[in-house]
Short mmCIF file of C-alpha atoms and ligand atoms in Angstrom, two decimals:
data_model
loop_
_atom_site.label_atom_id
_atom_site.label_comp_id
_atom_site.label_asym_id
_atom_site.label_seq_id
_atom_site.Cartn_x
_atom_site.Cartn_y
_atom_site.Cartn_z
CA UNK V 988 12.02 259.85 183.53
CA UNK V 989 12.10 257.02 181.54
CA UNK V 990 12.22 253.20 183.03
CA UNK V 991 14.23 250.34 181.07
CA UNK V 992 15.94 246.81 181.29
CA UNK V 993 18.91 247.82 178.93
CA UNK V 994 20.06 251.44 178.20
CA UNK V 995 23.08 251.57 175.36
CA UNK V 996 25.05 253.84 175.06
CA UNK V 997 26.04 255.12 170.92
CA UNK V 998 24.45 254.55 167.67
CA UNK V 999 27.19 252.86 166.23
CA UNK V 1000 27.12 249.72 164.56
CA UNK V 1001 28.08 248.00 168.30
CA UNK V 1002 24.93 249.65 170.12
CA UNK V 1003 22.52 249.09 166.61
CA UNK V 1004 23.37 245.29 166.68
CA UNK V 1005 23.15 245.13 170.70
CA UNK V 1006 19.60 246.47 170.77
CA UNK V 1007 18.98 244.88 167.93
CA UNK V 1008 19.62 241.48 169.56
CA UNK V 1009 18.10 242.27 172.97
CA UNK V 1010 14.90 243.95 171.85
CA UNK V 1011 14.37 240.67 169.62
CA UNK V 1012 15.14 238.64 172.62
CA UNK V 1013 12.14 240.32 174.57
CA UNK V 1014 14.23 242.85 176.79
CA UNK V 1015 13.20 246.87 177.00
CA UNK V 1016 16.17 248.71 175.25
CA UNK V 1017 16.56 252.11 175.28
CA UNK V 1018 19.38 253.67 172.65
CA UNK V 1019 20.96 256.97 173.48
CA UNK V 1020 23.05 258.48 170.42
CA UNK V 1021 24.57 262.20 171.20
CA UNK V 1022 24.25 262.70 167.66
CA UNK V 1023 22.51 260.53 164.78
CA UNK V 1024 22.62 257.07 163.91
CA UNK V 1025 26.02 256.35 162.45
CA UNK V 1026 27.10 259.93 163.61
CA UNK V 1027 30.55 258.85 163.57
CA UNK V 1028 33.07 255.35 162.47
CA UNK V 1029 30.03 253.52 161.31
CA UNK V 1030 29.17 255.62 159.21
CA UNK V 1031 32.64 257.04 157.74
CA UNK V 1032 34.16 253.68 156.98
CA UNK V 1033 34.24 251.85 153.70
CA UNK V 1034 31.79 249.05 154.71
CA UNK V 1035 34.56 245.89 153.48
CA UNK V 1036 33.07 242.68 155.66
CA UNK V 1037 35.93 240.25 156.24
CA UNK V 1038 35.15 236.68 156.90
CA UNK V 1039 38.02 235.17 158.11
CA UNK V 1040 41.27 236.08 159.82
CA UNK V 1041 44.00 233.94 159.67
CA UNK V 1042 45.81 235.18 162.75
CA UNK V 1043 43.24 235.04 165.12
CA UNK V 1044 40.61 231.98 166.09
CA UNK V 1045 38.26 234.54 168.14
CA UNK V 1046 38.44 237.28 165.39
CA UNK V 1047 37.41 234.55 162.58
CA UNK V 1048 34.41 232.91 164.44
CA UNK V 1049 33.24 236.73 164.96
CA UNK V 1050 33.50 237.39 161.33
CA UNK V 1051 31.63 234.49 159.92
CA UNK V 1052 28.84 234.92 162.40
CA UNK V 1053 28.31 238.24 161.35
CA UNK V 1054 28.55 237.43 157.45
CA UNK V 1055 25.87 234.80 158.14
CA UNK V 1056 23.76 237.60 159.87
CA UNK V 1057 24.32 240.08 156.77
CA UNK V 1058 23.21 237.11 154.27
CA UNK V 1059 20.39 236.65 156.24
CA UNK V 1060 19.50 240.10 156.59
CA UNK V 1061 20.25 240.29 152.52
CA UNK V 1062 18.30 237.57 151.56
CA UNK V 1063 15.03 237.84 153.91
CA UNK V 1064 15.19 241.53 153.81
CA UNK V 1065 15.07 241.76 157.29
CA UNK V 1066 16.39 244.99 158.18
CA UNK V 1067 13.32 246.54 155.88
CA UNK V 1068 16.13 247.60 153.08
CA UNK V 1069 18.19 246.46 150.48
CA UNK V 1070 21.57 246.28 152.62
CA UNK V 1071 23.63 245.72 149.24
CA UNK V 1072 25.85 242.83 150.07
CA UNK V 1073 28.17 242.02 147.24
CA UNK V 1074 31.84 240.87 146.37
CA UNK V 1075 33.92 243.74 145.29
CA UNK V 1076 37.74 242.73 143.44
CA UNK V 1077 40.42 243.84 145.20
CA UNK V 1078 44.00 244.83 143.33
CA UNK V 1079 46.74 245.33 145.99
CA UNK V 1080 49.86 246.71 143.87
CA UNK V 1081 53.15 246.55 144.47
CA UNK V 1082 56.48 247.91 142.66
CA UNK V 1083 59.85 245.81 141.97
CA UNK V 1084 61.29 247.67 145.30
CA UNK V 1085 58.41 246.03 147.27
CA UNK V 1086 58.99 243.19 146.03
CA UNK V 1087 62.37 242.76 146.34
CA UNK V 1088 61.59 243.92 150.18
CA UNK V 1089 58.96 240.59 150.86
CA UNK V 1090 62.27 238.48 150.76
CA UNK V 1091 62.60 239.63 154.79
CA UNK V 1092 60.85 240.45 158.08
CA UNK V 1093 57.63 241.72 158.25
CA UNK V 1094 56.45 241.68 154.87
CA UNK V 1095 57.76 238.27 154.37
CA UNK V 1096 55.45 236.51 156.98
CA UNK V 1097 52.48 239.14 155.52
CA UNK V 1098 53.31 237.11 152.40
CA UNK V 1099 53.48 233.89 153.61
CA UNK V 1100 50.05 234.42 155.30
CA UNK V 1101 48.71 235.45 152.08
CA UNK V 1102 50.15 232.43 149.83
CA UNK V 1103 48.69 230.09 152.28
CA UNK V 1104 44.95 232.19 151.65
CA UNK V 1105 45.82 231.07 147.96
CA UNK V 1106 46.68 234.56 147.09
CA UNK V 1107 49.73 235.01 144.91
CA UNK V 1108 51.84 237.61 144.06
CA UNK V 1109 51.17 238.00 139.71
CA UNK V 1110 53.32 240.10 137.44
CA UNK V 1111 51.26 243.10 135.83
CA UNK V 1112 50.25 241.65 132.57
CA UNK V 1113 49.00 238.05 133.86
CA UNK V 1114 46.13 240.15 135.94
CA UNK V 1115 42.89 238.89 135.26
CA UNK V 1116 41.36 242.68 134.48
CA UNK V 1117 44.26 244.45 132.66
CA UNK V 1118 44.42 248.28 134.60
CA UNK V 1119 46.14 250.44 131.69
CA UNK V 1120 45.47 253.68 133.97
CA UNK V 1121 47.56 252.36 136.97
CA UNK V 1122 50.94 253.65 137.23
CA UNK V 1123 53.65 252.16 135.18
CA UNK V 1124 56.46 251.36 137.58
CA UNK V 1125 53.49 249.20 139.49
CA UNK V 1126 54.49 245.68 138.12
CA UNK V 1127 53.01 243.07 140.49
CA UNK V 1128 49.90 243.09 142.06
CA UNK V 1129 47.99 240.26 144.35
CA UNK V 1130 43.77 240.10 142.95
CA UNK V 1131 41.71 239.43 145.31
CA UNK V 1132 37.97 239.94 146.67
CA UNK V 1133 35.90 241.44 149.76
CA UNK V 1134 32.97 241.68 150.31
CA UNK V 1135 30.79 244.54 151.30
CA UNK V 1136 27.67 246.63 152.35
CA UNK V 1137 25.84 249.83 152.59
CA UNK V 1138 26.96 251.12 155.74
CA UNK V 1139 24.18 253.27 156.13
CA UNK V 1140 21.40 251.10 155.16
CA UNK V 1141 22.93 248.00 157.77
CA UNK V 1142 22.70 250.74 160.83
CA UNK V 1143 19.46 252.38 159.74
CA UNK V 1144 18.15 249.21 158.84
CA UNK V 1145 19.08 247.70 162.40
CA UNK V 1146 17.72 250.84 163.99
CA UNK V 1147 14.73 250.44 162.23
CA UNK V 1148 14.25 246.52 163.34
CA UNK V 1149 14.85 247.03 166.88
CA UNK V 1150 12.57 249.74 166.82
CA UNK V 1151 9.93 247.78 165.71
CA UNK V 1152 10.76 245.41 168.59
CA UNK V 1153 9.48 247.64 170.91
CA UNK V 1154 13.32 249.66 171.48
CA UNK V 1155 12.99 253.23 171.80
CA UNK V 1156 16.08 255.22 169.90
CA UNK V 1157 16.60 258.88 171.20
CA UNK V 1158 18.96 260.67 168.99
CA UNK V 1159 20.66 264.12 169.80
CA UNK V 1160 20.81 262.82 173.24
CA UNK V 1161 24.05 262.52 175.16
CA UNK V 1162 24.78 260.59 178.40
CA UNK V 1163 25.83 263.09 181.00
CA UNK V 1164 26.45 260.60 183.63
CA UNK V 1165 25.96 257.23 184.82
CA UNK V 1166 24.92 256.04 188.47
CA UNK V 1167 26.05 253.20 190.33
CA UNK V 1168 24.56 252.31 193.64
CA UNK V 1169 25.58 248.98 195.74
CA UNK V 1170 27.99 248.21 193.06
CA UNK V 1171 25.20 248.19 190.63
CA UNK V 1172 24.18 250.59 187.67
CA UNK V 1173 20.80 252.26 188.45
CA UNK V 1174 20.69 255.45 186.14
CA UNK V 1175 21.77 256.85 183.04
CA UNK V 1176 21.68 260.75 183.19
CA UNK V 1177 21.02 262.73 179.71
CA UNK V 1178 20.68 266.04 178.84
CA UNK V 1179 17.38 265.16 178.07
CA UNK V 1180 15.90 263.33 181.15
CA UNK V 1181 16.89 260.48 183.27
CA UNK V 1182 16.65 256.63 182.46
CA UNK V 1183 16.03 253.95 184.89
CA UNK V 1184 17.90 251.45 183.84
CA UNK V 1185 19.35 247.46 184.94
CA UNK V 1186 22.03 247.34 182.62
CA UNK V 1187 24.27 250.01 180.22
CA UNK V 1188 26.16 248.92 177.29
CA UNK V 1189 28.80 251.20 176.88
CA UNK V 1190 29.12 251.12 173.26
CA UNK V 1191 30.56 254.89 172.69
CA UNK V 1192 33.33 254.05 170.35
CA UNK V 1193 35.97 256.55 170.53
CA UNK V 1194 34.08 258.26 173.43
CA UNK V 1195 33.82 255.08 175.81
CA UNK V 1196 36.85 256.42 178.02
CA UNK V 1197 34.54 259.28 179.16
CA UNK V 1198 31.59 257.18 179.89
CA UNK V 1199 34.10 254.84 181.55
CA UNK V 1200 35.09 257.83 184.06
CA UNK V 1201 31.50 258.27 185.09
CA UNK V 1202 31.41 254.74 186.46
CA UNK V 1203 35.12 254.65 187.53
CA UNK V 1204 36.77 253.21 185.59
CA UNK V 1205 39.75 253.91 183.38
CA UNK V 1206 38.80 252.05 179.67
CA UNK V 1207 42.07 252.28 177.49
CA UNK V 1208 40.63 253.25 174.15
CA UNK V 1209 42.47 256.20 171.92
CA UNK V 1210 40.78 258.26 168.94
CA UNK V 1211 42.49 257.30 165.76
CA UNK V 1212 41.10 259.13 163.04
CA UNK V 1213 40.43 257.46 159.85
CA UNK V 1214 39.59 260.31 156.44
CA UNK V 1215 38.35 259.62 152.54
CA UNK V 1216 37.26 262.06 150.09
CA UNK V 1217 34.93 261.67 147.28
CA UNK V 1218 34.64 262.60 144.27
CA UNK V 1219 32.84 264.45 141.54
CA UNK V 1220 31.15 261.74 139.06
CA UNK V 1221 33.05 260.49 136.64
CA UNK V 1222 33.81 257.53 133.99
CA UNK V 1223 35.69 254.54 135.34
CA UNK V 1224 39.17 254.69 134.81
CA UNK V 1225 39.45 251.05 136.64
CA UNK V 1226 38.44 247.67 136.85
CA UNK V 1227 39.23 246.53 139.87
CA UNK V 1228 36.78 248.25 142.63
CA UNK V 1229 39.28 248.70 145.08
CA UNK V 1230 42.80 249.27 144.28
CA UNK V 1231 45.53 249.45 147.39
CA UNK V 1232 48.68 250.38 147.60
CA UNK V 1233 50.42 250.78 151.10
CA UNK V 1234 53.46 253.24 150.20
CA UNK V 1235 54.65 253.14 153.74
CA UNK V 1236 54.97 249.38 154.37
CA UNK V 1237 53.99 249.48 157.14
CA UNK V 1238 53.42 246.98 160.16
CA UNK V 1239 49.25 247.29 159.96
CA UNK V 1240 49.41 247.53 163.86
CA UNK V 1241 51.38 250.37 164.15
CA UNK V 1242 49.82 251.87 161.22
CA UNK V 1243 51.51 255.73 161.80
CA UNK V 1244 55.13 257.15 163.16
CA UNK V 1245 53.80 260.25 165.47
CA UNK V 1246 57.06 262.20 165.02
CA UNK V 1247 57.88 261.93 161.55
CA UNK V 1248 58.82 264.60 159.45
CA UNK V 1249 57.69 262.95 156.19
CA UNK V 1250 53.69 263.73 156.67
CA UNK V 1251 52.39 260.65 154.62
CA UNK V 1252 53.89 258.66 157.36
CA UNK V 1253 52.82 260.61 160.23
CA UNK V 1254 49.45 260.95 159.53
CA UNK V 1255 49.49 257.58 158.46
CA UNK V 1256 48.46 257.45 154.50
CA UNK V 1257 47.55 254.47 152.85
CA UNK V 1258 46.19 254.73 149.39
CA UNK V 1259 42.46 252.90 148.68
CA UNK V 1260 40.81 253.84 145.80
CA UNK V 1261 37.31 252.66 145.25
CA UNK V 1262 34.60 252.53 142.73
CA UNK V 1263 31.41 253.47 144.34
CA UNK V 1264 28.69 251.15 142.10
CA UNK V 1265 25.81 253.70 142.24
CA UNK V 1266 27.33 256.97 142.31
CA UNK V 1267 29.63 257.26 139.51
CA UNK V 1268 32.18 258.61 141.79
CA UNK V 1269 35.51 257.39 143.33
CA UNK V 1270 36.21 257.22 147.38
CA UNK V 1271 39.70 257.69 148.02
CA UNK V 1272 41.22 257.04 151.65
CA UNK V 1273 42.67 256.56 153.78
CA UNK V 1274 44.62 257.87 156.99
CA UNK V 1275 45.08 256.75 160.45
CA UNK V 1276 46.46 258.75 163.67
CA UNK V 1277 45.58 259.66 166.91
CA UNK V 1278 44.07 263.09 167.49
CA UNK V 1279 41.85 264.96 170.13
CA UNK V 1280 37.93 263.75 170.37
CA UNK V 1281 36.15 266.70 168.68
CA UNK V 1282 35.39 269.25 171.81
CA UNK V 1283 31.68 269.54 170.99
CA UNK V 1284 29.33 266.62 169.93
CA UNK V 1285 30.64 263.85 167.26
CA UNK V 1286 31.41 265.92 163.91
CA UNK V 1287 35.17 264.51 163.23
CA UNK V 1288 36.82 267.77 161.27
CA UNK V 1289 38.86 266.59 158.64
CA UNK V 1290 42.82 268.23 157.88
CA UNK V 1291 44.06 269.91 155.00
CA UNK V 1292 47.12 268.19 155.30
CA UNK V 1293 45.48 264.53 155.54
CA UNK V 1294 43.30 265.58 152.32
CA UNK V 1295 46.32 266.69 150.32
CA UNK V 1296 48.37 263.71 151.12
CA UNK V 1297 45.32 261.25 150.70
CA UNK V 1298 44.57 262.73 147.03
CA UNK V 1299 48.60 262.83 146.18
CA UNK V 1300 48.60 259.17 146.89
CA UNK V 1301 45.86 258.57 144.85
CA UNK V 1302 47.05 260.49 141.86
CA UNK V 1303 50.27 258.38 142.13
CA UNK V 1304 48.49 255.33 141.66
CA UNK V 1305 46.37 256.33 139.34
CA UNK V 1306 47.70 259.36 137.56
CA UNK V 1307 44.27 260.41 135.77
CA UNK V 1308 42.69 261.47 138.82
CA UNK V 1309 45.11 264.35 138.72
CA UNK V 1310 41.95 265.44 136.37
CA UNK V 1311 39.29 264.84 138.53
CA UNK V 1312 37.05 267.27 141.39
CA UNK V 1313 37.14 266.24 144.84
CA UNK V 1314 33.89 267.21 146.45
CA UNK V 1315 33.63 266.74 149.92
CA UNK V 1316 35.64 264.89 152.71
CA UNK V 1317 35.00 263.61 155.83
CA UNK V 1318 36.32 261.32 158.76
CA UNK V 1319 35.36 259.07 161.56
CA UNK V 1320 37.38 257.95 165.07
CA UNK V 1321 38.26 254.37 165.17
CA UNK V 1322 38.22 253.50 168.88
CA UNK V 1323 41.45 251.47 169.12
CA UNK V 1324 42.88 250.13 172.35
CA UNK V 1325 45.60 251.21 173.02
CA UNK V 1326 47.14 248.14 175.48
CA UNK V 1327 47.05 245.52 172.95
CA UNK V 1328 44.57 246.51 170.01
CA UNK V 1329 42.16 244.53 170.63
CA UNK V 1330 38.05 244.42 171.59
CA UNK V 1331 37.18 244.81 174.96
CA UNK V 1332 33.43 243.11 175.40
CA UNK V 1333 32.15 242.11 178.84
CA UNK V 1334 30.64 242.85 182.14
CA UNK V 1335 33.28 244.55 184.38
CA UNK V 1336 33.82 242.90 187.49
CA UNK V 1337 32.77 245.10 190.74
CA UNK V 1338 30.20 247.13 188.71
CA UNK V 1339 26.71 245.05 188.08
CA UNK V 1340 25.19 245.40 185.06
CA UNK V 1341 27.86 247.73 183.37
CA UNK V 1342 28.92 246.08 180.07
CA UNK V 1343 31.75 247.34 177.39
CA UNK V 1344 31.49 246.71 173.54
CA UNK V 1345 34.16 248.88 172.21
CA UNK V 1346 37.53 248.89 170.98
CA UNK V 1347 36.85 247.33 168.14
CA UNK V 1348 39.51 249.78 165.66
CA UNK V 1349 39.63 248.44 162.10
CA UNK V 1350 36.76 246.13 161.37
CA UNK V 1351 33.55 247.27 163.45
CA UNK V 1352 31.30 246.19 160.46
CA UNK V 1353 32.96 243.26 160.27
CA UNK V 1354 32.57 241.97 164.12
CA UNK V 1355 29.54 244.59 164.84
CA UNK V 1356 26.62 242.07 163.93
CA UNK V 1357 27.80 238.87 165.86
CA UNK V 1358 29.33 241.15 168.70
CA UNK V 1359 25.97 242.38 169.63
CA UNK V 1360 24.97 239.19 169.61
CA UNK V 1361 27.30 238.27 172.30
CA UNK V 1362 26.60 241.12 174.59
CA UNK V 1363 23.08 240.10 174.21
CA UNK V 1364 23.56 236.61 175.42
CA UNK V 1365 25.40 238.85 178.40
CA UNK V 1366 22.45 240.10 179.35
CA UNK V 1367 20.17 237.33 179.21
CA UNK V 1368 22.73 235.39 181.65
CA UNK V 1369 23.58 232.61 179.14
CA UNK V 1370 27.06 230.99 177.75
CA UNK V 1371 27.89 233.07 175.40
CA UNK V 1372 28.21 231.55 171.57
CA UNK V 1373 31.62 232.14 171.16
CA UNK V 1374 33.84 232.84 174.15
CA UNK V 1375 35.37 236.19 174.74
CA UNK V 1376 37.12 235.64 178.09
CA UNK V 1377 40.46 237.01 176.33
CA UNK V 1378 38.59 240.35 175.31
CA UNK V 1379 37.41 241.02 178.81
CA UNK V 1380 37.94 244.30 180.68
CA UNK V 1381 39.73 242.11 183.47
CA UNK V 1382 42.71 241.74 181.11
CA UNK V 1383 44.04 244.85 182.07
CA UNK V 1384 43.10 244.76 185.83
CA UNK V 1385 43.21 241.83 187.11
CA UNK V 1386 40.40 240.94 190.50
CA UNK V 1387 39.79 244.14 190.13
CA UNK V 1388 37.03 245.20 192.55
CA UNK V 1389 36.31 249.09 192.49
CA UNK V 1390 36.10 250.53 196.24
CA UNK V 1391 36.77 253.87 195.42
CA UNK V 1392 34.75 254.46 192.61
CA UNK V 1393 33.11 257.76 194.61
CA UNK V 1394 36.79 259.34 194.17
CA UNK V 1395 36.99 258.78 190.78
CA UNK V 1396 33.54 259.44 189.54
CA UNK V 1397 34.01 262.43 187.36
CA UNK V 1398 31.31 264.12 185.10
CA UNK V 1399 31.14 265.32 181.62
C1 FAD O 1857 38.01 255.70 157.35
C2 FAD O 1857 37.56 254.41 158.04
C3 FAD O 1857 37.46 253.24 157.28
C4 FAD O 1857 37.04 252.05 157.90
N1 FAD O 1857 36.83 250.95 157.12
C5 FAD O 1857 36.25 249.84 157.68
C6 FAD O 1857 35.86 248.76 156.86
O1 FAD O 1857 36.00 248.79 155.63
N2 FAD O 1857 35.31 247.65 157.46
C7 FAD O 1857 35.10 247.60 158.81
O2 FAD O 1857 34.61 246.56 159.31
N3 FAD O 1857 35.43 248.64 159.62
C8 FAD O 1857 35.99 249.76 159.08
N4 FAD O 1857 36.32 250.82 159.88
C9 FAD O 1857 36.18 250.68 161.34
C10 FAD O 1857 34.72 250.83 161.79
O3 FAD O 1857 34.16 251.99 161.21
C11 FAD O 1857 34.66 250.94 163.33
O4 FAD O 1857 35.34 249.82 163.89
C12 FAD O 1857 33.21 250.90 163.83
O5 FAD O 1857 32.40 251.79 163.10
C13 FAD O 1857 33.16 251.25 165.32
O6 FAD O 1857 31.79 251.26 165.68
P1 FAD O 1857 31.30 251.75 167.11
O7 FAD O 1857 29.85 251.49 167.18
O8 FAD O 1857 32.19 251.17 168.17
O9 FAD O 1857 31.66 253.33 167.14
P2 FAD O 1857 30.89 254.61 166.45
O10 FAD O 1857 30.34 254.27 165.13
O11 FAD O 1857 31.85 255.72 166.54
O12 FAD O 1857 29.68 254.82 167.44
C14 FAD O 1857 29.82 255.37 168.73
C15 FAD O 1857 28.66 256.34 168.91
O13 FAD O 1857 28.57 256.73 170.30
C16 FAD O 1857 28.06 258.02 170.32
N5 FAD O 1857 28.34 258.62 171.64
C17 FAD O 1857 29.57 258.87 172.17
N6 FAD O 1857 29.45 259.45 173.38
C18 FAD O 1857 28.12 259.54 173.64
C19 FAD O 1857 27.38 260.07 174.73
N7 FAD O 1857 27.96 260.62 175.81
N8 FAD O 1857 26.02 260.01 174.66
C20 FAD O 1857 25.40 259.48 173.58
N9 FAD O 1857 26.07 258.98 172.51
C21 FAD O 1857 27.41 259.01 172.54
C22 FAD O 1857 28.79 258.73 169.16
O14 FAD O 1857 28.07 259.88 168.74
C23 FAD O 1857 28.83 257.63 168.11
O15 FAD O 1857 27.78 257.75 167.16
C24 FAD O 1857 36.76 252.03 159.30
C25 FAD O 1857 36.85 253.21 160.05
C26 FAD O 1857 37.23 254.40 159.43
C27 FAD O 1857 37.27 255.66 160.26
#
């Protein structure tokens, strides 16, 4: 039996940053991960750190609190590791048809949004790096830049931190259940032992449904599975390092059509090809749709069909990769909601002390640092920095209150 202020729930980039932030704020944090740190999205994702969005105020003030925590954490070394932030160019290629197609809807206003970010549409040979191995009928492209960081090395380094800070981090150990008494959280159940606990951040990614069902609750987050491959070392073939090109056009909300017959479309393929820096290698993604959680532990399996379709849409781009190895692929479950797509962070109403930090589908490294931030000041009671009211659980039910929550409790 273990005693604690805090228990969180998922060694994810969300529960790193959230212990992170309360063990440096004084509190007791436990960290419960069924698997190992960045078992799952956090540490399957390509580690691109926007700083801005230009569609939404909440999103953007997230974003540049974060990048000001990963400078920070770059510059004073912080995290006990190199976390290798750096600005990566970005070559998002187009062909005439696409072109010709940004004159209406959709793709129109996605233009417009990126003029006014001062990116323009340039024909082939005015690109600042010249890519002779990209596809001939590709004729426009918009340059660009991202940054990014070592995935890893941010979540290890964060574990390592709070750890220091006096949290304890108990890997291959899953929640079982968790106990509310009074309308208040009291005890985390694991297959290892119990935990005594005044608050649980519930910061399970793709698995948050099922910890939402031990308290109660319904939380309306899907599994969308996200794959790249990698492969065998090799000389660059590109200077740009990360080339995109979205074959589907699609809206970037609905990012897949489930019953399509054409599979690129289905499974959701979007071509990404990157230049990893240290390993001589290229990662090639990526796919999006919603599938099954994996029926034992968090090991995503990756599809045949996803890999053959990510790798054709490579080659298409790029026709020399025909040439090269693939030598290993892998995925990770974005937790997306599926309401409205957006975070849900908060306390929920009716259940003391039980807090979300989930949903968060395409840019968890992105919001992860600030966000734990935020359920942090939770905790301690304060005003939080930036207000979330709009990414509340209450959104969906509104007053709710949870009488019942004895019928509903239901145990993995
Ligand atoms: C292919 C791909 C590319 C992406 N690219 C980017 C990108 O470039 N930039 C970006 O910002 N984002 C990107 N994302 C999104 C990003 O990875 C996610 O938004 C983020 O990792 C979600 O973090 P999380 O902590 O919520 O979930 P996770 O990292 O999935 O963590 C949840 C953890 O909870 C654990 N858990 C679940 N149930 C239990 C239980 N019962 N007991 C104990 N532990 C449990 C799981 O094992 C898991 O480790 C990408 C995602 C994918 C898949």
């Amino acid at each position: 039996m273990e005693e604690t202020d805090v228990t969180v729930i998922g060694g994810g980039i969300l529960g790193l940053s959230t212990a992170y932030h309360l063990a440096k704020s004084g509190y007791k944090v436990i960290l419960v991960e069924m698997a190992k740190i960045a078992a799952c999205a956090s540490g399957s994702n390509a580690g691109a750190i926007r700083k801005v969005d230009l569609t939404n105020e909440i999103d953007s003030r997230i974003y540049a609190g974060s990048y000001k925590m990963y400078q920070d954490w770059h510059e004073s070394g912080e995290l006990g590791c190199e976390i290798d932030l750096s600005e990566a160019s970005i070559l998002r290629c187009f062909t005439d048809e696409h072109v010709e197609r940004m004159k209406y809807g959709l793709w129109k206003r996605r233009l417009e949004l990126w003029d006014r970010a001062g990116l323009h549409l340039v024909k082939r040979d005015e690109w600042t790096m010249m890519e002779p191995n990209v596809a001939r009928d590709i004729t426009w492209g918009i340059e660009t830049t991202t940054s990014m960081i070592n995935i890893f090395r941010v979540c290890r380094g964060l574990a390592w931190t709070a750890e220091k800070n006096g949290a304890k981090i108990f890997t291959n150990t899953k929640v079982k259940d968790v106990e509310v008494k009074s309308g208040k959280v009291s005890m985390v159940v694991t297959d290892r032992g119990d935990i005594k606990t005044d608050f649980v951040v519930n910061a399970a990614g793709a698995w948050a449904p099922i910890i939402g069902r031990m308290v109660g609750i319904v939380i309306p987050i899907l599994p969308a599975i996200g794959t790249a491959l990698v492969t065998e070392p090799t000389p660059s073939i590109t200077r740009h390092r990360r080339i995109i090109y979205d074959p589907l056009w699609h809206d970037p909300h609905q990012p897949f059509v489930a019953n399509s017959t054409d599979p690129c479309q289905r499974l959701g393929v979007t071509t990404e090809i990157d230049r990893h820096l240290t390993e001589d290698n290229y990662i090639l993604a990526r796919s999006e749709h919603i599938v099954s959680l994996p029926s034992k532990g968090a090991k995503t399996q990756t599809e045949p069909e996803t890999i053959k379709c990510i790798a054709e849409g490579a080659i298409r781009v790029i026709p020399k990769l025909e040439n090269v190895h693939i030598i290993r692929a892998y995925a990770g479950m974005r937790p997306v909601c599926e309401v409205d797509g957006k975070p849900i962070i908060g306390e929920v109403n009716g259940i003391e002390g039980f807090v979300l930090a989930t949903g968060i589908w395409h840019t968890g490294m992105s919001y992860g640092p600030m966000c734990g931030k935020l359920v942090s000041e939770i905790i301690e009671g304060k005003v939080t920095s930036i207000p979330i009211e709009e990414l509340h659980y209450s959104r969906f039910v509104k007053n709710h209150h949870f009488p019942y929550i004895h019928l509903f409790r239901w145990v993995n």
